[in-house]
XYZ file of N, CA and C in Angstrom:
291
model
N 112.311 137.545 128.871
C 111.326 137.087 129.855
C 111.723 137.497 131.276
N 110.760 137.476 132.174
C 111.039 137.807 133.573
C 112.100 136.864 134.121
N 113.053 137.432 134.843
C 114.118 136.637 135.434
C 115.385 136.585 134.612
N 115.371 137.168 133.417
C 116.562 137.171 132.570
C 116.931 138.611 132.238
N 117.956 139.117 132.905
C 118.455 140.456 132.612
C 119.493 140.374 131.515
N 119.415 141.301 130.555
C 120.363 141.365 129.452
C 120.947 142.767 129.428
N 122.275 142.845 129.290
C 122.933 144.150 129.249
C 123.928 144.200 128.102
N 124.255 145.420 127.696
C 125.252 145.678 126.664
C 125.958 146.970 127.032
N 127.293 146.939 127.117
C 128.081 148.117 127.488
C 129.170 148.342 126.452
N 129.352 149.602 126.065
C 130.382 149.964 125.104
C 131.533 150.638 125.824
N 132.768 150.370 125.369
C 133.949 151.017 125.929
C 134.487 152.027 124.923
N 135.414 152.824 125.365
C 135.980 153.853 124.488
C 136.970 153.283 123.469
N 137.390 152.048 123.637
C 138.358 151.479 122.700
C 137.712 150.502 121.716
N 136.495 150.807 121.282
C 135.776 150.050 120.252
C 135.527 148.600 120.626
N 135.242 148.349 121.910
C 134.847 147.026 122.356
C 133.532 147.150 123.107
N 132.786 146.070 123.111
C 131.532 146.043 123.873
C 131.454 144.708 124.584
N 130.731 144.693 125.680
C 130.546 143.465 126.437
C 129.179 143.512 127.078
N 128.769 142.388 127.652
C 127.476 142.372 128.310
C 127.223 141.084 129.034
N 125.972 140.922 129.390
C 125.561 139.756 130.163
C 124.148 139.381 129.754
N 123.905 138.100 129.595
C 122.570 137.549 129.333
C 122.356 136.472 130.383
N 121.623 136.823 131.443
C 121.471 135.882 132.556
C 122.811 135.678 133.219
N 123.283 134.436 133.214
C 124.600 134.175 133.789
C 125.645 133.893 132.710
N 125.390 134.367 131.501
C 126.346 134.247 130.413
C 126.996 135.601 130.182
N 128.299 135.671 130.353
C 129.033 136.876 129.989
C 129.368 136.775 128.509
N 129.384 137.895 127.829
C 129.822 137.869 126.440
C 130.660 139.090 126.139
N 131.536 138.935 125.159
C 132.427 139.993 124.728
C 132.251 140.168 123.244
N 131.933 141.350 122.829
C 131.822 141.688 121.416
C 133.057 142.503 121.079
N 133.951 141.933 120.377
C 135.239 142.579 120.166
C 135.234 143.448 118.911
N 135.959 144.532 118.996
C 136.240 145.389 117.850
C 134.993 145.765 117.064
N 133.988 146.315 117.762
C 132.814 146.759 117.024
C 133.179 147.979 116.194
N 132.482 148.125 115.087
C 132.659 149.285 114.226
C 131.276 149.766 113.824
N 130.982 151.020 114.085
C 129.697 151.608 113.723
C 129.932 152.709 112.698
N 129.285 152.579 111.545
C 129.354 153.593 110.487
C 127.952 153.798 109.952
N 127.550 155.059 109.880
C 126.196 155.338 109.412
C 125.206 154.659 110.333
N 124.384 153.773 109.785
C 123.421 153.037 110.610
C 123.736 151.545 110.673
N 125.016 151.197 110.458
C 125.462 149.796 110.461
C 126.468 149.590 111.593
N 126.336 148.472 112.307
C 127.315 148.088 113.332
C 127.743 146.650 113.056
N 129.048 146.407 113.151
C 129.620 145.076 112.902
C 130.421 144.652 114.118
N 130.389 143.348 114.423
C 131.236 142.811 115.485
C 131.265 141.294 115.434
N 132.212 140.726 116.178
C 132.298 139.303 116.410
C 131.981 139.064 117.876
N 131.643 137.842 118.237
C 131.224 137.585 119.617
C 132.017 136.423 120.208
N 132.310 136.536 121.480
C 132.890 135.448 122.277
C 132.023 135.333 123.521
N 131.758 134.134 123.987
C 130.919 133.977 125.166
C 131.623 133.133 126.214
N 131.203 133.311 127.448
C 131.671 132.493 128.564
C 130.459 132.163 129.416
N 130.363 130.941 129.870
C 129.223 130.510 130.670
C 129.607 130.504 132.142
N 128.792 131.163 132.951
C 129.060 131.276 134.377
C 127.870 130.750 135.162
N 127.752 129.463 135.342
C 126.647 128.922 136.132
C 125.554 128.329 135.274
N 124.393 128.165 135.873
C 123.271 127.498 135.209
C 122.041 128.395 135.192
N 121.238 128.250 134.173
C 119.934 128.897 134.060
C 118.879 127.807 133.939
N 117.632 128.158 134.219
C 116.551 127.205 133.952
C 116.515 126.947 132.448
N 115.918 125.831 132.034
C 115.880 125.483 130.610
C 115.259 126.584 129.768
N 114.146 127.177 130.237
C 113.481 128.238 129.479
C 114.388 129.457 129.323
N 114.995 129.902 130.419
C 115.855 131.079 130.364
C 117.133 130.796 129.589
N 117.675 129.590 129.739
C 118.889 129.237 128.997
C 118.626 129.262 127.503
N 117.491 128.727 127.080
C 117.137 128.727 125.667
C 117.046 130.151 125.129
N 116.406 131.048 125.891
C 116.280 132.441 125.470
C 117.637 133.127 125.438
N 118.477 132.913 126.460
C 119.801 133.533 126.511
C 120.661 133.078 125.333
N 120.629 131.800 125.004
C 121.426 131.297 123.883
C 120.901 131.824 122.553
N 119.578 131.930 122.412
C 119.001 132.501 121.190
C 119.428 133.966 121.040
N 119.406 134.703 122.149
C 119.854 136.094 122.133
C 121.319 136.180 121.683
N 122.191 135.359 122.259
C 123.610 135.389 121.902
C 123.818 135.032 120.437
N 123.057 134.050 119.922
C 123.144 133.708 118.504
C 122.698 134.884 117.636
N 121.636 135.562 118.065
C 121.088 136.680 117.291
C 122.053 137.851 117.247
N 122.574 138.266 118.390
C 123.457 139.437 118.413
C 124.810 139.123 117.773
N 125.227 137.877 117.809
C 126.511 137.501 117.232
C 126.458 137.201 115.753
N 125.311 137.423 115.110
C 125.138 137.071 113.704
C 125.751 138.089 112.750
N 126.729 138.864 113.189
C 127.481 139.705 112.269
C 127.101 141.163 112.239
N 126.563 141.607 111.105
C 126.310 143.017 110.843
C 124.838 143.331 111.049
N 124.574 144.434 111.729
C 123.190 144.831 112.001
C 123.009 146.312 111.693
N 121.783 146.695 111.366
C 121.446 148.106 111.320
C 121.106 148.533 112.737
N 121.318 149.807 113.043
C 120.973 150.278 114.379
C 120.427 151.689 114.326
N 119.715 152.042 115.389
C 119.208 153.387 115.587
C 119.469 153.742 117.043
N 120.171 154.842 117.258
C 120.495 155.266 118.616
C 119.821 156.593 118.897
N 119.127 156.664 120.034
C 118.535 157.911 120.497
C 119.163 158.241 121.842
N 118.680 159.286 122.470
C 119.230 159.720 123.745
C 119.079 158.676 124.841
N 118.012 157.880 124.798
C 117.742 156.947 125.895
C 117.680 155.480 125.500
N 117.935 155.136 124.219
C 117.905 153.720 123.842
C 118.706 153.453 122.577
N 119.036 152.181 122.414
C 119.711 151.673 121.230
C 118.858 150.543 120.682
N 118.505 150.627 119.402
C 117.753 149.564 118.746
C 118.666 148.904 117.721
N 118.769 147.582 117.782
C 119.514 146.817 116.781
C 118.516 146.032 115.943
N 118.601 146.194 114.642
C 117.758 145.466 113.707
C 118.650 144.396 113.089
N 118.498 143.154 113.544
C 119.467 142.102 113.240
C 119.228 141.463 111.879
N 120.248 140.774 111.394
C 120.162 140.046 110.133
C 119.146 138.917 110.213
N 118.865 138.434 111.418
C 117.913 137.338 111.583
C 116.474 137.831 111.659
N 116.263 139.158 111.568
C 114.920 139.717 111.589
C 114.420 140.119 112.963
N 115.246 139.942 113.983
C 114.866 140.345 115.332
C 115.216 141.819 115.556
N 114.497 142.457 116.462
C 114.835 143.799 116.912
C 115.183 143.720 118.387
N 116.382 144.154 118.736
C 116.843 144.174 120.119
C 116.851 145.618 120.589
N 116.224 145.891 121.728
C 116.137 147.245 122.251
C 116.810 147.292 123.613
N 117.788 148.187 123.729
C 118.512 148.394 124.992
C 118.162 149.784 125.502
N 117.703 149.860 126.723
C 117.386 151.135 127.345
C 118.574 151.633 128.139
N 118.796 152.929 128.119
C 119.890 153.537 128.861
C 119.621 153.397 130.360
N 120.614 152.896 131.063
C 120.524 152.778 132.516
C 121.439 153.844 133.097
N 120.882 154.654 133.975
C 121.680 155.693 134.616
C 121.881 155.354 136.064
N 123.006 155.765 136.602
C 123.311 155.540 138.013
C 122.485 156.508 138.838
N 121.676 155.980 139.745
C 120.807 156.823 140.560
C 121.428 157.193 141.888
N 122.672 156.796 142.145
C 123.345 157.121 143.413
C 123.899 158.512 143.394
């Protein structure tokens, strides 16, 4: 929803992290093989969100942390097809500076 930015960043050492509103999260030791990605999740809360945004952010964290997902990666986006039946789409953000 408007007002809730969600991000996901991958590192070269098989870790990923991101942000959902004011919630930081760490997805440790991801492994991608074929069209499957696996990881565990740890979260940290940094501040407060409105009830509507907090509910969405927590649902997102529950969804992405639900274990193993199928994925499809293209040049400009990553789609995760979760075990809970949700599809999460991340668009590539490029530095415009």
